[in-house]
PDB file of C-alpha atoms and ligand atoms in Angstrom:
ATOM      1  CA  UNK A   1       0.017   0.008  -0.010  1.00 85.00           C
ATOM      2  CA  UNK A   2       1.498   3.378  -0.960  1.00 94.00           C
ATOM      3  CA  UNK A   3       2.513   5.482   1.955  1.00 96.00           C
ATOM      4  CA  UNK A   4       3.986   8.974   2.183  1.00 98.00           C
ATOM      5  CA  UNK A   5       7.276   8.211   0.327  1.00 98.00           C
ATOM      6  CA  UNK A   6       5.447   6.402  -2.486  1.00 97.00           C
ATOM      7  CA  UNK A   7       2.985   9.203  -3.025  1.00 98.00           C
ATOM      8  CA  UNK A   8       5.658  11.816  -2.761  1.00 98.00           C
ATOM      9  CA  UNK A   9       7.682   9.916  -5.394  1.00 97.00           C
ATOM     10  CA  UNK A  10       4.726   9.928  -7.787  1.00 97.00           C
ATOM     11  CA  UNK A  11       4.124  13.648  -7.038  1.00 98.00           C
ATOM     12  CA  UNK A  12       7.749  14.601  -7.849  1.00 98.00           C
ATOM     13  CA  UNK A  13       7.719  12.593 -11.035  1.00 97.00           C
ATOM     14  CA  UNK A  14       4.411  13.940 -12.244  1.00 97.00           C
ATOM     15  CA  UNK A  15       4.826  17.587 -11.273  1.00 98.00           C
ATOM     16  CA  UNK A  16       7.002  18.734 -14.210  1.00 96.00           C
ATOM     17  CA  UNK A  17       4.694  16.924 -16.666  1.00 94.00           C
ATOM     18  CA  UNK A  18       1.321  18.307 -15.485  1.00 96.00           C
ATOM     19  CA  UNK A  19       1.780  21.691 -13.780  1.00 97.00           C
ATOM     20  CA  UNK A  20       0.777  24.382 -16.169  1.00 97.00           C
ATOM     21  CA  UNK A  21      -0.953  21.901 -18.485  1.00 97.00           C
ATOM     22  CA  UNK A  22      -4.678  21.851 -19.216  1.00 97.00           C
ATOM     23  CA  UNK A  23      -6.793  18.808 -18.473  1.00 98.00           C
ATOM     24  CA  UNK A  24      -8.541  18.078 -21.769  1.00 97.00           C
ATOM     25  CA  UNK A  25     -10.678  15.184 -20.665  1.00 96.00           C
ATOM     26  CA  UNK A  26     -11.218  12.829 -17.796  1.00 97.00           C
ATOM     27  CA  UNK A  27     -12.669   9.381 -18.621  1.00 97.00           C
ATOM     28  CA  UNK A  28     -13.705   7.559 -15.494  1.00 98.00           C
ATOM     29  CA  UNK A  29     -14.182   3.950 -16.638  1.00 97.00           C
ATOM     30  CA  UNK A  30     -15.141   2.689 -13.163  1.00 97.00           C
ATOM     31  CA  UNK A  31     -17.806   4.876 -11.469  1.00 98.00           C
ATOM     32  CA  UNK A  32     -16.818   3.516  -8.055  1.00 98.00           C
ATOM     33  CA  UNK A  33     -13.646   5.624  -8.306  1.00 98.00           C
ATOM     34  CA  UNK A  34     -15.452   8.951  -7.849  1.00 98.00           C
ATOM     35  CA  UNK A  35     -18.758   7.794  -6.239  1.00 97.00           C
ATOM     36  CA  UNK A  36     -21.021   9.360  -5.112  1.00 97.00           C
ATOM     37  CA  UNK A  37     -20.114  11.884  -7.812  1.00 98.00           C
ATOM     38  CA  UNK A  38     -21.076  10.609 -11.306  1.00 98.00           C
ATOM     39  CA  UNK A  39     -18.199  10.355 -13.807  1.00 98.00           C
ATOM     40  CA  UNK A  40     -19.898  12.912 -16.116  1.00 97.00           C
ATOM     41  CA  UNK A  41     -20.247  15.445 -13.258  1.00 97.00           C
ATOM     42  CA  UNK A  42     -16.594  15.036 -12.412  1.00 98.00           C
ATOM     43  CA  UNK A  43     -15.619  15.398 -16.030  1.00 97.00           C
ATOM     44  CA  UNK A  44     -17.667  18.538 -16.523  1.00 97.00           C
ATOM     45  CA  UNK A  45     -16.123  20.284 -13.509  1.00 97.00           C
ATOM     46  CA  UNK A  46     -12.517  19.294 -14.240  1.00 97.00           C
ATOM     47  CA  UNK A  47     -12.220  19.273 -18.039  1.00 96.00           C
ATOM     48  CA  UNK A  48     -10.700  22.413 -19.570  1.00 97.00           C
ATOM     49  CA  UNK A  49      -9.033  23.561 -16.385  1.00 97.00           C
ATOM     50  CA  UNK A  50      -5.328  24.254 -15.949  1.00 98.00           C
ATOM     51  CA  UNK A  51      -3.324  22.407 -13.306  1.00 98.00           C
ATOM     52  CA  UNK A  52      -1.835  25.176 -11.058  1.00 98.00           C
ATOM     53  CA  UNK A  53       0.019  22.913  -8.611  1.00 98.00           C
ATOM     54  CA  UNK A  54       0.376  19.303  -7.656  1.00 98.00           C
ATOM     55  CA  UNK A  55       0.640  18.833  -3.905  1.00 98.00           C
ATOM     56  CA  UNK A  56       0.651  16.003  -1.422  1.00 98.00           C
ATOM     57  CA  UNK A  57      -0.915  15.874   2.038  1.00 98.00           C
ATOM     58  CA  UNK A  58      -0.594  12.598   3.865  1.00 98.00           C
ATOM     59  CA  UNK A  59      -1.286   9.923   1.266  1.00 98.00           C
ATOM     60  CA  UNK A  60      -3.467  12.250  -0.834  1.00 98.00           C
ATOM     61  CA  UNK A  61      -2.353  13.728  -4.081  1.00 98.00           C
ATOM     62  CA  UNK A  62      -3.972  17.112  -4.636  1.00 98.00           C
ATOM     63  CA  UNK A  63      -4.443  18.389  -8.193  1.00 98.00           C
ATOM     64  CA  UNK A  64      -4.945  22.126  -7.508  1.00 98.00           C
ATOM     65  CA  UNK A  65      -6.855  23.398 -10.607  1.00 98.00           C
ATOM     66  CA  UNK A  66      -8.104  26.836 -11.595  1.00 97.00           C
ATOM     67  CA  UNK A  67     -10.897  28.320  -9.544  1.00 96.00           C
ATOM     68  CA  UNK A  68      -9.897  26.498  -6.364  1.00 98.00           C
ATOM     69  CA  UNK A  69     -10.988  23.112  -7.673  1.00 98.00           C
ATOM     70  CA  UNK A  70      -9.107  20.304  -6.009  1.00 98.00           C
ATOM     71  CA  UNK A  71      -9.094  16.764  -7.406  1.00 98.00           C
ATOM     72  CA  UNK A  72      -7.828  14.544  -4.642  1.00 98.00           C
ATOM     73  CA  UNK A  73      -6.489  11.150  -5.571  1.00 98.00           C
ATOM     74  CA  UNK A  74      -5.873   8.364  -3.115  1.00 98.00           C
ATOM     75  CA  UNK A  75      -4.140   5.264  -4.281  1.00 97.00           C
ATOM     76  CA  UNK A  76      -5.343   3.100  -1.305  1.00 96.00           C
ATOM     77  CA  UNK A  77      -4.230  -0.596  -1.665  1.00 93.00           C
ATOM     78  CA  UNK A  78      -3.148  -1.168  -5.244  1.00 94.00           C
ATOM     79  CA  UNK A  79      -3.592   2.144  -7.139  1.00 95.00           C
ATOM     80  CA  UNK A  80      -0.859   3.217  -9.544  1.00 95.00           C
ATOM     81  CA  UNK A  81      -0.475   6.199 -11.888  1.00 97.00           C
ATOM     82  CA  UNK A  82       1.156   5.585 -15.275  1.00 97.00           C
ATOM     83  CA  UNK A  83       2.068   8.254 -17.784  1.00 96.00           C
ATOM     84  CA  UNK A  84       1.846   7.471 -21.425  1.00 95.00           C
ATOM     85  CA  UNK A  85       2.131   3.678 -21.285  1.00 93.00           C
ATOM     86  CA  UNK A  86       2.348   2.079 -24.779  1.00 90.00           C
ATOM     87  CA  UNK A  87      -0.978   0.295 -24.309  1.00 89.00           C
ATOM     88  CA  UNK A  88      -3.917   0.511 -21.930  1.00 90.00           C
ATOM     89  CA  UNK A  89      -3.090  -1.939 -19.093  1.00 93.00           C
ATOM     90  CA  UNK A  90      -5.644  -4.225 -17.369  1.00 95.00           C
ATOM     91  CA  UNK A  91      -7.453  -2.627 -14.463  1.00 97.00           C
ATOM     92  CA  UNK A  92      -7.267   0.890 -15.947  1.00 97.00           C
ATOM     93  CA  UNK A  93      -9.944   2.856 -14.012  1.00 98.00           C
ATOM     94  CA  UNK A  94      -9.416   6.426 -15.208  1.00 98.00           C
ATOM     95  CA  UNK A  95      -7.793   8.072 -18.182  1.00 97.00           C
ATOM     96  CA  UNK A  96      -6.835  11.701 -17.908  1.00 98.00           C
ATOM     97  CA  UNK A  97      -5.886  13.449 -21.205  1.00 97.00           C
ATOM     98  CA  UNK A  98      -3.680  16.509 -20.930  1.00 96.00           C
ATOM     99  CA  UNK A  99      -2.211  19.068 -23.303  1.00 91.00           C
ATOM    100  CA  UNK A 100       0.401  17.745 -25.611  1.00 86.00           C
ATOM    101  CA  UNK A 101      -1.376  14.420 -25.996  1.00 90.00           C
ATOM    102  CA  UNK A 102      -0.186  13.167 -22.597  1.00 95.00           C
ATOM    103  CA  UNK A 103      -2.275  10.492 -21.073  1.00 96.00           C
ATOM    104  CA  UNK A 104      -2.245   9.625 -17.382  1.00 97.00           C
ATOM    105  CA  UNK A 105      -3.834   6.380 -16.284  1.00 98.00           C
ATOM    106  CA  UNK A 106      -5.090   5.396 -12.858  1.00 98.00           C
ATOM    107  CA  UNK A 107      -4.690   1.657 -12.727  1.00 97.00           C
ATOM    108  CA  UNK A 108      -6.085  -0.222  -9.744  1.00 96.00           C
ATOM    109  CA  UNK A 109      -6.682  -3.987  -9.561  1.00 95.00           C
ATOM    110  CA  UNK A 110      -8.412  -3.944  -6.110  1.00 95.00           C
ATOM    111  CA  UNK A 111     -10.442  -0.841  -6.919  1.00 96.00           C
ATOM    112  CA  UNK A 112     -10.127   0.875  -3.528  1.00 97.00           C
ATOM    113  CA  UNK A 113      -8.477   3.888  -4.967  1.00 97.00           C
ATOM    114  CA  UNK A 114     -10.519   7.081  -5.173  1.00 98.00           C
ATOM    115  CA  UNK A 115     -10.895  10.463  -6.825  1.00 98.00           C
ATOM    116  CA  UNK A 116     -12.765  13.135  -4.935  1.00 97.00           C
ATOM    117  CA  UNK A 117     -13.541  16.783  -5.789  1.00 97.00           C
ATOM    118  CA  UNK A 118     -13.244  19.491  -3.156  1.00 98.00           C
ATOM    119  CA  UNK A 119     -14.178  22.999  -4.171  1.00 97.00           C
ATOM    120  CA  UNK A 120     -12.561  25.912  -2.359  1.00 98.00           C
ATOM    121  CA  UNK A 121      -9.247  26.148  -0.495  1.00 97.00           C
ATOM    122  CA  UNK A 122     -11.066  26.535   2.819  1.00 98.00           C
ATOM    123  CA  UNK A 123     -13.040  23.388   2.188  1.00 98.00           C
ATOM    124  CA  UNK A 124      -9.835  21.544   1.441  1.00 98.00           C
ATOM    125  CA  UNK A 125      -8.294  22.651   4.712  1.00 98.00           C
ATOM    126  CA  UNK A 126     -11.499  21.457   6.487  1.00 98.00           C
ATOM    127  CA  UNK A 127     -11.339  18.094   4.629  1.00 98.00           C
ATOM    128  CA  UNK A 128      -7.790  17.566   5.769  1.00 98.00           C
ATOM    129  CA  UNK A 129      -8.396  18.783   9.318  1.00 98.00           C
ATOM    130  CA  UNK A 130     -11.086  16.070   9.763  1.00 98.00           C
ATOM    131  CA  UNK A 131      -8.854  13.343   8.543  1.00 98.00           C
ATOM    132  CA  UNK A 132      -5.155  14.061   8.989  1.00 98.00           C
ATOM    133  CA  UNK A 133      -2.697  14.988  11.748  1.00 98.00           C
ATOM    134  CA  UNK A 134       0.481  16.916  11.132  1.00 98.00           C
ATOM    135  CA  UNK A 135       2.882  16.129   8.269  1.00 98.00           C
ATOM    136  CA  UNK A 136       5.909  14.320   9.741  1.00 98.00           C
ATOM    137  CA  UNK A 137       8.264  16.938   8.226  1.00 98.00           C
ATOM    138  CA  UNK A 138       6.270  19.829   9.597  1.00 98.00           C
ATOM    139  CA  UNK A 139       8.318  21.850  12.118  1.00 98.00           C
ATOM    140  CA  UNK A 140       5.536  21.529  14.603  1.00 98.00           C
ATOM    141  CA  UNK A 141       5.918  17.709  14.607  1.00 98.00           C
ATOM    142  CA  UNK A 142       8.136  17.763  17.682  1.00 98.00           C
ATOM    143  CA  UNK A 143       8.822  15.071  20.290  1.00 98.00           C
ATOM    144  CA  UNK A 144       6.612  17.037  22.670  1.00 98.00           C
ATOM    145  CA  UNK A 145       3.805  17.021  20.104  1.00 98.00           C
ATOM    146  CA  UNK A 146       4.110  13.260  19.590  1.00 98.00           C
ATOM    147  CA  UNK A 147       4.140  12.705  23.358  1.00 98.00           C
ATOM    148  CA  UNK A 148       1.066  14.842  23.919  1.00 98.00           C
ATOM    149  CA  UNK A 149      -0.802  13.083  21.157  1.00 98.00           C
ATOM    150  CA  UNK A 150      -0.023   9.672  22.725  1.00 98.00           C
ATOM    151  CA  UNK A 151      -0.694  10.668  26.324  1.00 98.00           C
ATOM    152  CA  UNK A 152      -3.125   8.379  28.077  1.00 97.00           C
ATOM    153  CA  UNK A 153      -3.578   6.118  25.006  1.00 97.00           C
ATOM    154  CA  UNK A 154      -3.558   2.403  25.658  1.00 96.00           C
ATOM    155  CA  UNK A 155      -3.753   1.364  21.986  1.00 96.00           C
ATOM    156  CA  UNK A 156      -0.551  -0.346  20.637  1.00 97.00           C
ATOM    157  CA  UNK A 157       1.983   2.182  19.391  1.00 98.00           C
ATOM    158  CA  UNK A 158       1.833   0.541  15.994  1.00 98.00           C
ATOM    159  CA  UNK A 159      -1.885   1.155  15.640  1.00 98.00           C
ATOM    160  CA  UNK A 160      -1.346   4.743  16.878  1.00 98.00           C
ATOM    161  CA  UNK A 161       1.244   5.343  14.138  1.00 98.00           C
ATOM    162  CA  UNK A 162      -1.136   4.027  11.491  1.00 97.00           C
ATOM    163  CA  UNK A 163      -3.881   6.380  12.579  1.00 97.00           C
ATOM    164  CA  UNK A 164      -3.796   9.145   9.974  1.00 98.00           C
ATOM    165  CA  UNK A 165      -5.504  11.551  12.363  1.00 98.00           C
ATOM    166  CA  UNK A 166      -2.408  11.373  14.601  1.00 98.00           C
ATOM    167  CA  UNK A 167       0.385  11.558  11.973  1.00 98.00           C
ATOM    168  CA  UNK A 168      -0.287  11.878   8.246  1.00 98.00           C
ATOM    169  CA  UNK A 169       1.290   9.515   5.765  1.00 98.00           C
ATOM    170  CA  UNK A 170       2.797   6.666   7.908  1.00 98.00           C
ATOM    171  CA  UNK A 171       1.596   3.214   6.918  1.00 96.00           C
ATOM    172  CA  UNK A 172       2.520  -0.348   7.629  1.00 96.00           C
ATOM    173  CA  UNK A 173       6.033  -0.445   6.209  1.00 97.00           C
ATOM    174  CA  UNK A 174       7.373   2.767   7.708  1.00 98.00           C
ATOM    175  CA  UNK A 175       5.693   2.165  11.082  1.00 98.00           C
ATOM    176  CA  UNK A 176       7.552  -1.186  11.419  1.00 98.00           C
ATOM    177  CA  UNK A 177      10.850   0.306  10.308  1.00 98.00           C
ATOM    178  CA  UNK A 178      10.538   3.299  12.631  1.00 98.00           C
ATOM    179  CA  UNK A 179       9.705   1.163  15.682  1.00 98.00           C
ATOM    180  CA  UNK A 180      12.653  -1.127  15.044  1.00 98.00           C
ATOM    181  CA  UNK A 181      14.991   1.799  14.872  1.00 98.00           C
ATOM    182  CA  UNK A 182      13.496   3.170  18.159  1.00 98.00           C
ATOM    183  CA  UNK A 183      13.782  -0.203  19.916  1.00 98.00           C
ATOM    184  CA  UNK A 184      10.126  -0.156  20.849  1.00 98.00           C
ATOM    185  CA  UNK A 185       7.798  -3.205  20.540  1.00 98.00           C
ATOM    186  CA  UNK A 186       4.843  -2.526  18.279  1.00 98.00           C
ATOM    187  CA  UNK A 187       2.408  -3.727  21.076  1.00 97.00           C
ATOM    188  CA  UNK A 188       3.660  -1.256  23.653  1.00 97.00           C
ATOM    189  CA  UNK A 189       0.879   1.123  24.720  1.00 97.00           C
ATOM    190  CA  UNK A 190       1.187   4.341  22.774  1.00 98.00           C
ATOM    191  CA  UNK A 191       1.101   6.440  25.936  1.00 97.00           C
ATOM    192  CA  UNK A 192       3.628   4.346  27.885  1.00 97.00           C
ATOM    193  CA  UNK A 193       6.920   5.260  26.161  1.00 97.00           C
ATOM    194  CA  UNK A 194       9.624   7.072  28.070  1.00 96.00           C
ATOM    195  CA  UNK A 195      10.065  10.749  27.201  1.00 96.00           C
ATOM    196  CA  UNK A 196      13.389  10.018  25.424  1.00 97.00           C
ATOM    197  CA  UNK A 197      11.690   7.294  23.342  1.00 98.00           C
ATOM    198  CA  UNK A 198       9.183   9.776  21.857  1.00 98.00           C
ATOM    199  CA  UNK A 199      12.176  11.812  20.689  1.00 98.00           C
ATOM    200  CA  UNK A 200      13.826   8.708  19.189  1.00 98.00           C
ATOM    201  CA  UNK A 201      10.606   7.748  17.557  1.00 98.00           C
ATOM    202  CA  UNK A 202       9.969  11.199  16.070  1.00 98.00           C
ATOM    203  CA  UNK A 203      13.504  11.127  14.615  1.00 98.00           C
ATOM    204  CA  UNK A 204      13.123   7.554  13.328  1.00 98.00           C
ATOM    205  CA  UNK A 205       9.838   8.392  11.597  1.00 98.00           C
ATOM    206  CA  UNK A 206      11.511  11.203   9.706  1.00 98.00           C
ATOM    207  CA  UNK A 207      14.572   9.112   8.983  1.00 98.00           C
ATOM    208  CA  UNK A 208      12.677   6.179   7.473  1.00 98.00           C
ATOM    209  CA  UNK A 209      10.376   8.438   5.442  1.00 98.00           C
ATOM    210  CA  UNK A 210      13.354  10.381   4.075  1.00 98.00           C
ATOM    211  CA  UNK A 211      15.121   7.156   3.224  1.00 98.00           C
ATOM    212  CA  UNK A 212      11.958   5.905   1.497  1.00 97.00           C
ATOM    213  CA  UNK A 213      11.692   9.100  -0.551  1.00 97.00           C
ATOM    214  CA  UNK A 214      15.444   8.873  -1.474  1.00 97.00           C
ATOM    215  CA  UNK A 215      14.887   5.281  -2.658  1.00 96.00           C
ATOM    216  CA  UNK A 216      11.840   6.389  -4.616  1.00 95.00           C
ATOM    217  CA  UNK A 217       9.497   4.330  -2.577  1.00 96.00           C
ATOM    218  CA  UNK A 218       9.131   0.627  -1.880  1.00 95.00           C
ATOM    219  CA  UNK A 219       7.656  -1.724  -4.454  1.00 93.00           C
ATOM    220  CA  UNK A 220       6.533  -4.827  -2.556  1.00 87.00           C
ATOM    221  CA  UNK A 221       3.170  -5.219  -4.246  1.00 79.00           C
ATOM    222  CA  UNK A 222       1.760  -3.024  -6.877  1.00 83.00           C
ATOM    223  CA  UNK A 223       3.515   0.243  -6.353  1.00 90.00           C
ATOM    224  CA  UNK A 224       5.283   1.442  -9.529  1.00 94.00           C
ATOM    225  CA  UNK A 225       6.631   4.758 -10.758  1.00 95.00           C
ATOM    226  CA  UNK A 226       5.007   6.741 -13.523  1.00 94.00           C
ATOM    227  CA  UNK A 227       7.011   4.838 -16.127  1.00 93.00           C
ATOM    228  CA  UNK A 228       6.293   1.444 -14.508  1.00 92.00           C
ATOM    229  CA  UNK A 229       9.697   1.189 -12.781  1.00 94.00           C
ATOM    230  CA  UNK A 230       9.986  -0.067  -9.230  1.00 94.00           C
ATOM    231  CA  UNK A 231      11.101   1.768  -6.101  1.00 96.00           C
ATOM    232  CA  UNK A 232      14.066   0.270  -4.201  1.00 94.00           C
ATOM    233  CA  UNK A 233      13.357   0.895  -0.503  1.00 94.00           C
ATOM    234  CA  UNK A 234      12.187  -2.756  -0.115  1.00 94.00           C
ATOM    235  CA  UNK A 235      15.864  -3.712  -0.542  1.00 94.00           C
ATOM    236  CA  UNK A 236      16.680  -1.610   2.558  1.00 94.00           C
ATOM    237  CA  UNK A 237      14.062  -2.885   5.007  1.00 96.00           C
ATOM    238  CA  UNK A 238      15.560  -3.830   8.356  1.00 97.00           C
ATOM    239  CA  UNK A 239      12.542  -5.734   9.684  1.00 97.00           C
ATOM    240  CA  UNK A 240       9.517  -5.342   7.446  1.00 97.00           C
ATOM    241  CA  UNK A 241       8.796  -8.509   5.451  1.00 96.00           C
ATOM    242  CA  UNK A 242      11.928 -10.167   6.866  1.00 97.00           C
ATOM    243  CA  UNK A 243      10.200 -12.698   9.100  1.00 97.00           C
ATOM    244  CA  UNK A 244      12.466 -15.740   9.688  1.00 98.00           C
ATOM    245  CA  UNK A 245      15.593 -13.825   8.870  1.00 98.00           C
ATOM    246  CA  UNK A 246      18.205 -12.753  11.380  1.00 98.00           C
ATOM    247  CA  UNK A 247      18.053  -9.267  12.825  1.00 98.00           C
ATOM    248  CA  UNK A 248      20.740  -7.031  11.308  1.00 97.00           C
ATOM    249  CA  UNK A 249      21.694  -5.807  14.791  1.00 98.00           C
ATOM    250  CA  UNK A 250      21.662  -8.865  16.944  1.00 98.00           C
ATOM    251  CA  UNK A 251      20.987 -11.989  14.827  1.00 98.00           C
ATOM    252  CA  UNK A 252      17.752 -12.856  16.678  1.00 98.00           C
ATOM    253  CA  UNK A 253      15.206 -14.284  14.212  1.00 98.00           C
ATOM    254  CA  UNK A 254      12.635 -11.663  13.221  1.00 98.00           C
ATOM    255  CA  UNK A 255       9.088 -12.606  13.952  1.00 98.00           C
ATOM    256  CA  UNK A 256       5.830 -11.758  12.254  1.00 98.00           C
ATOM    257  CA  UNK A 257       2.902 -10.789  14.457  1.00 97.00           C
ATOM    258  CA  UNK A 258      -0.415  -9.248  13.795  1.00 97.00           C
ATOM    259  CA  UNK A 259      -0.939  -5.903  15.528  1.00 96.00           C
ATOM    260  CA  UNK A 260      -3.999  -3.776  14.855  1.00 89.00           C
ATOM    261  CA  UNK A 261      -5.020  -6.201  12.118  1.00 93.00           C
ATOM    262  CA  UNK A 262      -1.814  -5.629  10.173  1.00 95.00           C
ATOM    263  CA  UNK A 263       1.233  -7.993   9.551  1.00 97.00           C
ATOM    264  CA  UNK A 264       3.955  -6.611  11.794  1.00 98.00           C
ATOM    265  CA  UNK A 265       7.629  -7.519  11.951  1.00 98.00           C
ATOM    266  CA  UNK A 266       9.673  -7.314  15.106  1.00 98.00           C
ATOM    267  CA  UNK A 267      12.992  -8.314  16.751  1.00 98.00           C
ATOM    268  CA  UNK A 268      11.989  -9.190  20.291  1.00 97.00           C
ATOM    269  CA  UNK A 269      15.623  -8.742  21.432  1.00 98.00           C
ATOM    270  CA  UNK A 270      15.976  -5.197  20.142  1.00 98.00           C
ATOM    271  CA  UNK A 271      12.283  -4.389  20.778  1.00 98.00           C
ATOM    272  CA  UNK A 272      11.508  -6.048  24.122  1.00 96.00           C
ATOM    273  CA  UNK A 273       8.016  -7.494  24.639  1.00 91.00           C
ATOM    274  CA  UNK A 274       5.921  -5.230  26.941  1.00 89.00           C
ATOM    275  CA  UNK A 275       5.292  -6.656  30.375  1.00 82.00           C
ATOM    276  CA  UNK A 276       1.720  -7.637  31.029  1.00 71.00           C
ATOM    277  CA  UNK A 277       0.348  -5.922  34.097  1.00 60.00           C
ATOM    278  CA  UNK A 278      -1.626  -8.246  36.278  1.00 57.00           C
ATOM    279  CA  UNK A 279      -3.995  -7.233  39.034  1.00 53.00           C
ATOM    280  CA  UNK A 280      -2.082  -7.050  42.316  1.00 48.00           C
ATOM    281  CA  UNK A 281       1.308  -7.150  40.645  1.00 42.00           C
ATOM    282  CA  UNK A 282       3.790  -4.419  41.361  1.00 42.00           C
TER     283      UNK A 282
HETATM  284 ZN1   ZN B   1      17.646  -7.547  17.066  1.00 62.63          ZN
END
């Protein structure tokens, strides 16, 4: 599933091709993509408008068009954007035609990806405010901020990191990698870390996301670049998807668990299992 580094990779590749261009047509082949808006309604609002900016917030890609029209794309599980492929691939859900005969395809085998229209910059802010916490690279994303978000929360730290309302853009891969680097078990209660660990965790989140962007994302399932190429961060995973292999730090066999419904990878030596508190125990 594409996370912040994957969406940012797409954004950086797409930006020079589309900013300043006019959208000539939008053919939504799968109405589920933009439901409840009908494909014809979406097309009528978007077609003919120039792309003023291409931005990212969390895992959303924001096409900022003229007249404060925002087309928000979300790749969800298996969405990919391909620019000018030689032929129409299977599972093409949307075709966007741009100036200069460029064609951008939204390809999505599982069909969870979406396109939503938000009209007005204020409405966009409200849309994000309901759904997303701070961007991890925002200067306000401090260790103190992370600690105050987590205070009193008994949910596992892994589930906390995946909650987009807490921190925008972190998903399963980067949560596992950040927790390993912090030495914190994914099942630890979010509110129970030591103050110094919130600082380490904040730094680790930024470090793994930066490394992911530098590697142009991770291609473990469907994620591909605009030209169909793969990212390379999967070659640099320290724990994620390395179940049964030795830990790079201590040699202990990495285990796979399920935390918050998601496959989770951990070294129980580097990330000690949280102690279970029993009634009457000290
Ligand atoms: Zn280890």
